[in-house]
XYZ file of C-alpha atoms in Angstrom:
661
model
C 46.570 81.120 4.673
C 49.010 83.877 3.686
C 47.187 86.275 5.979
C 47.542 83.873 8.941
C 51.230 83.361 8.273
C 51.708 87.109 8.115
C 50.015 87.607 11.486
C 52.060 84.834 13.098
C 55.290 86.417 11.894
C 54.144 89.855 13.040
C 53.127 88.430 16.397
C 56.537 86.790 16.790
C 58.397 90.043 16.178
C 56.033 91.937 18.477
C 56.640 89.344 21.203
C 60.400 89.597 20.795
C 60.171 93.371 20.931
C 58.096 93.224 24.102
C 60.656 90.916 25.703
C 63.470 93.347 24.893
C 61.442 96.291 26.189
C 60.667 94.459 29.448
C 64.336 93.487 29.860
C 65.453 97.037 29.173
C 62.942 98.339 31.722
C 64.269 95.851 34.271
C 67.896 96.823 33.642
C 67.347 100.581 33.633
C 64.679 100.955 36.293
C 64.382 97.946 38.550
C 67.891 96.410 38.705
C 70.788 98.649 39.965
C 73.555 96.083 39.303
C 74.799 97.786 36.176
C 74.466 101.207 37.744
C 76.689 100.102 40.632
C 79.184 98.544 38.240
C 79.342 101.802 36.305
C 79.807 103.732 39.553
C 82.700 101.444 40.525
C 84.402 102.138 37.278
C 83.996 105.913 37.811
C 84.763 106.142 41.538
C 88.189 105.840 43.114
C 88.463 104.713 46.715
C 91.228 106.720 48.427
C 92.445 105.297 51.757
C 93.405 107.935 54.337
C 96.073 106.949 56.877
C 95.502 108.296 60.407
C 98.070 109.831 62.729
C 99.756 107.260 64.958
C 99.158 107.387 68.684
C 101.608 109.367 70.784
C 103.751 107.930 73.571
C 104.132 109.546 77.013
C 106.249 108.779 80.069
C 104.834 107.821 83.473
C 104.468 111.520 84.385
C 102.599 112.332 81.126
C 105.651 113.951 79.547
C 105.580 113.587 75.779
C 108.193 111.203 74.328
C 106.992 110.458 70.779
C 104.607 112.538 68.702
C 103.781 113.302 65.058
C 105.069 116.170 62.944
C 103.405 117.063 59.629
C 105.568 116.320 56.594
C 104.959 116.530 52.887
C 105.095 113.893 50.171
C 105.808 115.103 46.634
C 103.762 113.450 43.857
C 104.297 113.553 40.099
C 101.750 113.210 37.290
C 104.048 112.343 34.339
C 101.807 113.618 31.511
C 101.532 117.036 33.150
C 105.116 117.214 34.424
C 107.399 119.805 32.841
C 111.018 120.153 33.993
C 113.121 122.237 31.645
C 116.180 122.511 33.909
C 116.670 119.133 35.559
C 119.867 120.106 37.409
C 118.149 123.097 39.009
C 115.261 120.862 40.081
C 117.717 118.401 41.651
C 119.495 121.202 43.549
C 116.219 122.542 44.901
C 115.017 119.140 46.114
C 118.469 117.869 47.128
C 118.461 114.729 44.984
C 120.832 113.299 42.386
C 120.188 113.412 38.659
C 120.135 109.615 38.411
C 117.551 109.477 41.216
C 115.391 111.976 39.344
C 115.587 109.867 36.185
C 114.766 106.588 37.930
C 111.865 108.062 39.947
C 110.392 109.608 36.811
C 110.678 106.327 34.914
C 108.963 104.414 37.725
C 106.138 106.956 37.797
C 105.588 106.665 34.021
C 105.433 102.893 34.263
C 102.819 103.158 36.986
C 100.609 105.642 35.087
C 101.193 108.653 32.902
C 97.942 110.307 33.966
C 97.707 109.372 37.644
C 99.842 110.920 40.419
C 102.462 108.687 42.049
C 104.902 109.209 44.912
C 108.098 110.989 43.894
C 109.732 112.104 47.176
C 108.635 111.054 50.647
C 108.561 113.018 53.899
C 109.920 116.465 53.183
C 110.035 118.474 56.381
C 108.042 121.648 56.809
C 111.309 123.561 56.418
C 111.987 121.818 53.111
C 108.411 122.450 52.049
C 108.685 126.168 52.855
C 111.930 126.330 50.896
C 110.641 124.661 47.717
C 106.931 125.479 47.516
C 107.481 128.768 45.649
C 109.579 126.942 43.064
C 106.719 124.559 42.225
C 105.111 127.178 39.989
C 107.944 126.454 37.556
C 107.251 122.713 37.637
C 103.680 121.823 36.617
C 102.665 118.232 37.269
C 104.183 118.165 40.787
C 101.928 118.383 43.845
C 102.291 117.962 47.599
C 100.280 115.779 49.998
C 100.379 116.092 53.808
C 101.634 113.134 55.850
C 103.167 112.638 59.314
C 106.597 111.783 60.679
C 107.474 110.316 64.066
C 109.232 112.950 66.161
C 111.008 112.546 69.485
C 111.163 114.867 72.458
C 114.751 113.810 73.079
C 117.205 111.349 71.476
C 116.664 108.762 74.193
C 115.210 105.266 74.681
C 115.559 104.552 70.956
C 115.945 100.769 71.196
C 112.944 100.268 73.475
C 110.698 102.655 71.552
C 111.654 101.088 68.238
C 110.944 102.649 64.882
C 108.470 102.518 62.012
C 109.377 101.683 58.441
C 107.818 100.852 55.115
C 106.068 97.507 55.285
C 108.067 94.662 53.801
C 106.644 92.450 51.029
C 106.693 89.496 53.434
C 104.613 91.246 56.109
C 102.310 92.683 53.453
C 101.608 89.208 52.103
C 101.210 87.546 55.506
C 98.986 90.121 57.246
C 96.012 88.496 58.975
C 93.585 91.168 57.808
C 93.809 93.270 54.675
C 94.705 96.541 56.354
C 98.053 97.621 54.912
C 98.916 98.609 51.376
C 102.257 98.767 49.627
C 104.209 101.789 50.805
C 102.456 101.961 54.204
C 104.450 102.506 57.369
C 104.312 99.987 60.188
C 105.995 99.409 63.554
C 109.180 97.431 62.958
C 110.790 97.091 66.392
C 110.209 97.957 70.043
C 106.974 99.416 71.366
C 106.102 100.632 67.874
C 105.861 97.000 66.767
C 104.434 95.519 69.968
C 101.531 97.972 70.083
C 101.084 98.440 66.318
C 97.383 97.519 66.393
C 96.758 100.189 69.031
C 99.018 102.927 67.693
C 98.017 102.736 64.026
C 94.423 103.937 64.493
C 91.595 103.368 61.996
C 91.872 104.247 58.342
C 89.536 106.677 56.658
C 88.086 106.404 53.156
C 87.441 109.148 50.600
C 85.589 108.487 47.355
C 86.674 110.516 44.324
C 85.097 110.770 40.872
C 87.590 110.001 38.094
C 87.402 110.054 34.323
C 88.302 107.234 31.937
C 91.994 108.117 32.268
C 91.875 107.907 36.047
C 92.142 111.675 36.582
C 90.252 112.871 39.689
C 87.250 115.119 38.945
C 85.966 115.827 42.470
C 84.372 114.240 45.527
C 81.709 111.590 44.954
C 78.286 112.711 46.261
C 79.995 115.713 47.871
C 81.744 113.433 50.358
C 78.547 112.039 51.878
C 79.989 108.498 51.924
C 83.470 109.474 53.126
C 84.745 108.057 56.449
C 87.172 110.184 58.416
C 90.313 108.504 59.790
C 90.578 107.945 63.549
C 93.944 108.691 65.163
C 95.738 105.896 66.984
C 95.426 105.442 70.752
C 98.111 107.038 72.918
C 100.391 104.952 75.118
C 101.330 105.937 78.658
C 104.657 104.254 79.302
C 106.013 103.344 82.711
C 109.338 105.018 81.936
C 110.537 108.036 83.898
C 111.943 110.258 81.150
C 114.414 111.968 83.485
C 115.825 108.666 84.728
C 115.882 107.312 81.178
C 117.893 110.271 79.897
C 120.348 109.857 82.775
C 120.705 106.136 82.019
C 121.440 106.820 78.351
C 124.023 109.467 79.243
C 125.800 107.202 81.733
C 126.177 104.514 79.055
C 127.968 106.806 76.595
C 131.229 105.275 75.336
C 130.161 101.905 76.701
C 128.507 98.710 75.504
C 125.831 97.202 77.693
C 122.493 97.781 79.426
C 120.682 99.410 82.293
C 117.269 98.137 83.406
C 115.342 99.690 86.297
C 112.053 98.180 87.524
C 109.505 99.200 90.145
C 109.310 95.928 92.132
C 105.720 96.190 93.352
C 104.250 96.769 89.891
C 106.762 95.324 87.408
C 106.799 98.674 85.613
C 110.041 99.440 83.796
C 111.376 102.799 84.992
C 114.280 102.946 82.549
C 115.716 100.690 79.852
C 118.979 101.766 78.253
C 120.854 99.883 75.554
C 124.332 100.981 74.505
C 125.481 101.909 72.030
C 122.253 103.424 70.796
C 121.204 105.760 68.001
C 119.189 108.915 67.384
C 115.639 107.659 66.694
C 114.832 110.765 64.661
C 117.233 109.649 61.921
C 115.216 106.450 61.341
C 111.947 108.344 60.956
C 112.608 110.293 57.778
C 113.508 110.014 54.122
C 117.114 109.045 54.916
C 115.973 105.849 56.686
C 117.661 103.425 54.264
C 120.997 105.209 54.315
C 121.139 105.538 58.094
C 119.757 102.056 58.748
C 122.519 100.515 56.656
C 125.142 102.412 58.640
C 123.676 101.170 61.913
C 123.227 97.589 60.702
C 126.890 97.297 59.725
C 128.217 98.987 62.863
C 130.544 96.611 64.753
C 128.976 97.534 68.099
C 125.467 96.649 66.877
C 123.472 99.702 68.039
C 120.226 98.272 66.604
C 120.194 95.398 69.102
C 117.977 96.116 72.117
C 120.281 94.495 74.640
C 118.137 94.430 77.828
C 115.738 91.701 76.588
C 117.860 90.273 73.770
C 121.578 90.165 74.627
C 123.119 87.115 76.273
C 125.560 87.022 79.195
C 126.600 84.660 81.928
C 125.252 86.032 85.216
C 128.506 85.422 87.102
C 128.392 85.923 90.849
C 125.012 87.663 90.782
C 123.622 84.148 90.332
C 124.833 83.254 93.835
C 121.751 85.042 95.156
C 119.508 82.509 93.415
C 121.747 79.646 94.562
C 121.373 80.847 98.153
C 117.579 80.957 98.005
C 117.233 77.613 96.227
C 119.644 75.986 98.700
C 117.638 77.355 101.636
C 114.342 76.213 100.109
C 115.724 72.718 99.473
C 116.992 72.561 103.045
C 120.589 71.718 102.151
C 121.849 74.840 103.970
C 120.637 77.197 106.697
C 121.684 80.781 107.412
C 124.177 79.376 109.918
C 125.749 76.772 107.645
C 129.503 77.378 107.609
C 131.626 76.313 104.648
C 135.093 77.102 103.363
C 137.135 76.527 100.242
C 138.380 73.072 101.207
C 137.637 70.492 98.515
C 136.510 73.117 96.018
C 138.322 73.536 92.669
C 137.315 77.225 92.786
C 139.153 79.158 95.472
C 138.824 82.676 96.854
C 141.301 85.101 98.369
C 142.363 84.469 101.927
C 139.333 84.336 104.157
C 138.193 81.787 106.711
C 135.091 79.610 106.543
C 131.901 81.668 106.323
C 128.197 81.456 107.055
C 125.718 82.274 104.276
C 125.556 86.023 104.957
C 129.323 86.271 104.943
C 129.597 84.144 101.805
C 127.276 86.529 99.961
C 129.251 89.552 101.134
C 132.604 87.971 100.214
C 131.191 86.319 97.064
C 132.864 83.070 98.114
C 133.194 80.644 95.200
C 133.948 77.684 97.438
C 130.841 78.195 99.550
C 128.541 78.102 96.534
C 130.398 75.186 94.964
C 129.670 73.104 98.072
C 126.080 74.405 98.261
C 125.443 73.465 94.645
C 126.967 70.013 95.196
C 124.635 69.450 98.130
C 121.621 70.437 96.011
C 122.568 68.092 93.160
C 123.328 65.145 95.441
C 120.263 65.680 97.647
C 118.653 62.318 96.789
C 119.094 58.639 97.669
C 120.279 57.362 94.279
C 123.643 55.528 94.803
C 124.833 55.840 91.187
C 126.592 59.227 90.798
C 125.527 59.628 87.164
C 121.850 58.995 87.911
C 122.143 60.977 91.136
C 123.417 63.992 89.216
C 120.594 63.796 86.694
C 117.926 63.575 89.410
C 119.466 66.504 91.289
C 119.814 68.646 88.180
C 116.150 68.147 87.284
C 115.038 69.343 90.722
C 117.474 72.271 90.649
C 116.324 73.294 87.153
C 112.705 73.300 88.277
C 113.400 75.699 91.150
C 115.750 78.015 89.258
C 113.357 78.296 86.296
C 110.778 79.911 88.587
C 113.076 82.941 88.798
C 112.635 83.371 85.043
C 116.004 81.853 84.143
C 115.811 80.082 80.777
C 112.239 81.368 80.328
C 110.555 84.293 78.627
C 109.304 86.786 81.191
C 106.670 88.064 78.768
C 107.676 91.727 78.619
C 105.691 93.840 76.151
C 108.537 94.017 73.654
C 109.304 91.837 70.632
C 112.374 89.614 70.420
C 112.749 88.763 74.102
C 115.277 85.911 74.391
C 114.823 82.966 76.720
C 118.472 82.593 77.579
C 119.807 79.203 78.649
C 119.171 77.016 81.673
C 120.970 73.758 80.856
C 118.996 70.641 81.698
C 119.376 66.859 81.585
C 118.455 66.657 77.894
C 121.089 69.255 77.069
C 123.906 67.337 78.774
C 122.696 64.031 77.337
C 123.095 65.598 73.909
C 126.465 67.200 74.660
C 127.950 64.036 76.166
C 126.178 61.718 73.702
C 124.040 59.602 75.964
C 122.375 59.180 79.345
C 124.437 58.598 82.481
C 127.684 59.657 80.796
C 128.079 62.854 82.817
C 127.907 63.903 86.465
C 128.334 66.883 88.794
C 132.000 67.341 87.959
C 130.997 68.095 84.348
C 128.801 71.099 85.175
C 129.895 72.430 88.572
C 130.774 75.839 87.080
C 127.019 76.562 87.129
C 127.432 76.992 90.886
C 128.922 80.471 90.398
C 126.848 81.530 87.393
C 129.240 80.397 84.678
C 129.275 77.454 82.262
C 126.338 77.141 79.904
C 124.067 79.369 82.011
C 122.904 82.388 79.967
C 120.730 85.343 81.020
C 119.715 88.773 79.771
C 119.972 92.061 81.732
C 116.168 92.160 81.943
C 116.086 88.803 83.744
C 118.606 89.926 86.341
C 116.756 93.181 86.982
C 113.679 91.025 87.557
C 115.673 88.819 89.952
C 116.523 91.944 91.953
C 112.787 92.808 91.982
C 111.948 89.288 93.197
C 114.301 89.645 96.140
C 112.975 93.120 96.901
C 109.429 91.655 97.023
C 110.569 88.693 99.136
C 109.547 86.004 96.672
C 107.259 87.257 93.885
C 107.198 89.457 90.819
C 104.886 90.963 88.247
C 105.916 90.569 84.623
C 108.082 93.519 83.584
C 106.282 95.865 81.213
C 106.875 99.228 79.573
C 103.276 100.418 79.160
C 101.097 101.274 82.145
C 98.173 102.636 80.192
C 96.631 102.321 76.729
C 94.736 105.584 76.440
C 94.226 105.769 80.209
C 96.225 104.695 83.260
C 95.737 101.062 84.252
C 94.205 99.989 80.951
C 96.677 97.187 80.191
C 96.697 93.438 79.657
C 95.624 91.743 82.925
C 98.726 89.530 82.827
C 100.755 92.625 83.775
C 98.911 92.811 87.092
C 99.315 89.154 88.088
C 101.658 88.236 90.961
C 103.931 85.287 90.207
C 105.519 83.372 93.092
C 108.971 81.823 92.747
C 108.179 79.114 95.296
C 110.696 80.163 97.967
C 109.419 80.825 101.494
C 109.516 84.492 102.501
C 111.590 83.766 105.637
C 114.545 82.671 103.501
C 114.958 86.135 101.979
C 116.017 87.877 105.201
C 119.545 86.480 105.363
C 120.085 86.980 101.637
C 118.985 90.623 101.843
C 121.260 91.173 104.856
C 124.133 89.734 102.845
C 123.327 92.044 99.925
C 123.274 94.993 102.328
C 126.736 93.982 103.522
C 127.963 93.795 99.910
C 127.160 97.488 99.486
C 128.187 98.677 102.943
C 131.383 96.672 103.453
C 131.991 94.327 100.527
C 132.606 94.371 96.780
C 129.767 96.802 96.011
C 130.649 99.932 97.992
C 130.510 101.899 94.747
C 126.709 101.616 94.998
C 126.413 103.561 98.257
C 123.830 106.347 98.048
C 123.898 108.842 100.936
C 120.795 108.455 103.085
C 119.461 105.411 101.209
C 120.192 101.782 102.109
C 121.006 99.909 98.911
C 121.180 96.094 98.791
C 123.130 94.632 95.893
C 125.392 91.985 94.420
C 128.372 92.336 92.125
C 129.234 89.936 89.342
C 131.806 89.366 86.644
C 130.670 87.687 83.446
C 133.696 85.817 82.179
C 134.734 86.449 78.616
C 137.412 84.717 76.568
C 137.845 87.759 74.315
C 139.009 90.897 76.093
C 138.128 91.930 79.626
C 135.261 90.363 81.544
C 131.901 92.105 81.619
C 130.886 93.946 84.780
C 127.483 93.272 86.389
C 125.679 94.747 89.349
C 122.108 94.092 90.515
C 120.457 95.838 93.447
C 117.308 97.319 94.960
C 116.538 100.196 97.330
C 115.542 101.159 99.930
C 116.057 97.967 101.880
C 112.835 97.968 103.921
C 110.446 99.525 101.402
C 111.909 98.828 97.953
C 110.824 101.216 95.208
C 113.383 100.443 92.522
C 115.384 97.411 91.360
C 118.301 97.886 88.973
C 120.599 95.753 86.821
C 123.653 97.245 85.115
C 125.727 95.319 82.564
C 128.862 96.946 81.113
C 130.621 94.730 78.600
C 134.376 94.182 78.854
C 134.674 96.609 81.764
C 136.206 94.305 84.406
C 134.589 94.147 87.844
C 130.976 94.915 88.658
C 131.859 96.750 91.844
C 133.941 99.380 90.105
C 132.269 99.723 86.673
C 128.562 98.960 87.195
C 127.744 99.651 90.859
C 128.365 103.445 90.656
C 126.052 103.656 87.637
C 123.298 101.873 89.567
C 123.749 104.226 92.523
C 123.132 107.307 90.355
C 120.007 105.743 88.838
C 118.664 105.053 92.335
C 119.526 108.549 93.539
C 117.829 110.207 90.563
C 114.636 108.169 90.869
C 114.209 108.333 94.652
C 115.289 111.945 95.203
C 114.450 113.514 91.835
C 117.989 114.797 91.277
C 121.664 113.842 91.226
C 123.818 115.613 93.816
C 127.062 113.806 92.928
C 127.707 115.681 89.699
C 131.461 115.007 89.665
C 130.848 111.261 89.908
C 128.275 111.481 87.110
C 130.626 113.325 84.772
C 133.446 110.878 85.508
C 131.243 107.913 84.572
C 130.068 109.618 81.384
C 133.677 110.283 80.366
C 134.820 106.715 81.097
C 134.989 104.565 77.964
C 135.161 100.786 77.658
C 134.408 100.539 73.926
C 138.074 99.884 73.141
C 137.910 96.693 75.226
C 135.254 95.095 73.021
C 136.423 92.281 70.676
C 139.469 93.547 68.733
C 138.964 94.371 65.068
C 140.078 91.582 62.771
C 139.470 88.733 65.209
C 137.686 85.606 63.908
C 134.662 86.396 66.054
C 134.465 89.962 64.729
C 134.627 88.695 61.154
C 131.792 86.272 61.862
C 129.715 89.056 63.417
C 130.303 91.382 60.447
C 129.394 88.641 57.990
C 126.130 87.910 59.762
C 125.249 91.587 59.948
C 125.733 92.007 56.228
C 123.537 88.973 55.570
C 120.944 90.358 57.960
C 120.916 93.745 56.244
C 120.490 92.213 52.809
C 117.659 89.919 53.844
C 115.749 92.054 56.349
C 114.607 95.606 55.703
C 112.149 95.575 58.569
C 114.542 95.174 61.478
C 116.656 92.690 63.371
C 114.574 89.624 64.159
C 116.744 86.541 64.018
C 120.107 87.934 65.013
C 121.653 86.531 68.180
C 124.767 88.662 68.139
C 126.208 90.473 71.078
C 129.601 91.848 71.885
C 131.809 89.609 73.954
C 129.948 86.408 73.191
C 128.242 84.786 70.222
C 125.786 81.934 70.669
C 124.146 80.196 67.712
C 120.467 79.439 68.175
C 121.053 75.683 68.114
C 124.204 73.936 69.249
C 125.196 70.336 69.483
C 128.144 71.145 71.683
C 129.041 74.031 73.963
C 130.418 76.757 71.712
C 133.988 77.962 72.243
C 133.103 81.183 74.032
C 131.179 79.354 76.768
C 133.154 78.488 79.876
C 133.079 74.693 79.806
C 132.685 72.608 82.946
C 135.974 71.428 84.302
C 137.797 74.503 83.041
C 136.664 77.227 85.438
C 138.378 80.538 85.796
C 138.704 81.198 89.488
C 138.686 84.968 89.795
C 136.955 86.302 92.863
C 133.866 88.164 91.680
């Protein structure tokens, strides 16, 4: 009995031993789970950021490229700095910055390297690299910095910056890490997915303290980064540089479009800034200066600033009136019965009214359009007419997004029945006399310079347009979103454009736009004055050329400069000359425009509006480190995003200013 019990106990222990041996064999030989877990603990995955894609102009001239720069890293346990002040002088930093950066690095890890100084130039690197032998624990890593062929087109190109916590948290795919750079505004933001490239991965062996000991498996599993795709922009760099120079000492915009393709030839926003200064280690300091600048150089005005179109809108009124059948080219009208009068001319036909920019003619035309229905009640009649008018005008892109390949395009304002019902607190409480100032492009009608350049392109094409866009090739010419090849009709018969174009030709040859004459080239244009309660009115000119085979359409907005014929038309003429002939012969005229300043006319310092603008800018700077996204500020006018009533700076119906434009 004792012998049996002994064998049972021995058998039990043998069985348990066999189970452990089998399990150990399984763990060590058959199952690699624990091996992989151990590898994960001993291998560090290092993400390698690729070079961003470069940006070229339409002639393959380089605009934006990458320059190698150097990031300085510190490993606190190894770092030795005996003379801190000397170190600070060498690296051009303050003692308190040195202390704070060192403290941050120690909190991160005493044995792992962490970023100390970002983006030292190759000149800085050459200057300090010999000194590093005196400072163990500091090492350099190669990176890249956006570099610009010329300080031009800054607002449209945009800039890159360190990703914000908000964008890091809300990214759709886990691509970015803290400290990564990302497109913040302009083309850099719009084409971020294309420009950023594909990340690489390097696997490094590390010890228990996290110190790198070499490449894992001699780099067999490493993935090399793939550089971002290049962009071929539609911009002509020579024309763009001219546009930027002509807008010196001014506030406003120039937009030039190739009508047949919708390609943007030039897009200038003034004032602007040197894009190189927002691409380096002084980004925060320079960004703050720009963000608090009273003239708002960070705002890309062509797609984002708001203006009343003034008399340039009479071109749309003419075409809509012809399409609705309320006027013909031979319809003659004068100022009689109009609350908006002109300066001493007789009754005119449509061509003459365009040339003379006759307020009375377009008041009566607009009244005919609104009352072109059989409803006897004037209130209901006005609402019916406004709905039809809105539908036709909207096809020109007014009050709509055109869909340009830039972020932050603004819709503008095309007031409709719902808007006036809200303003006047109910249906059938308003009529034509409450909004007749829309007839000459004033009142609550709001556009951007981009929209009016597109209007000029529509007229040049005799009734259609292709969405404006700044990129004509992603990697190769023609490789773009198909929507930028689609023709969009505005619903006006082609025959109606002839008389309007003849009138625009007369504006340049004999009327208010003679400043736009280009020797040997027939320009067709229209002047406008955007009324402004603070300071001088803003000057507008839209045009296209040549008349019979249009190759360029231009809109020029100069804030607080007075009349479009004198301030904006000459600028447009030089843009046309440079693009169509490849040079500017009228050098004296060019230099005179460059030297002319209108900045002093912009809202006076200390005014209530200026204080409001400054306050909003400060709030914007504090809350947004990744660019201006929700700021609807522009010089001369300020429009909140939502209004219950027309804001004070809008010319209200019934209170028109009657200057001839």
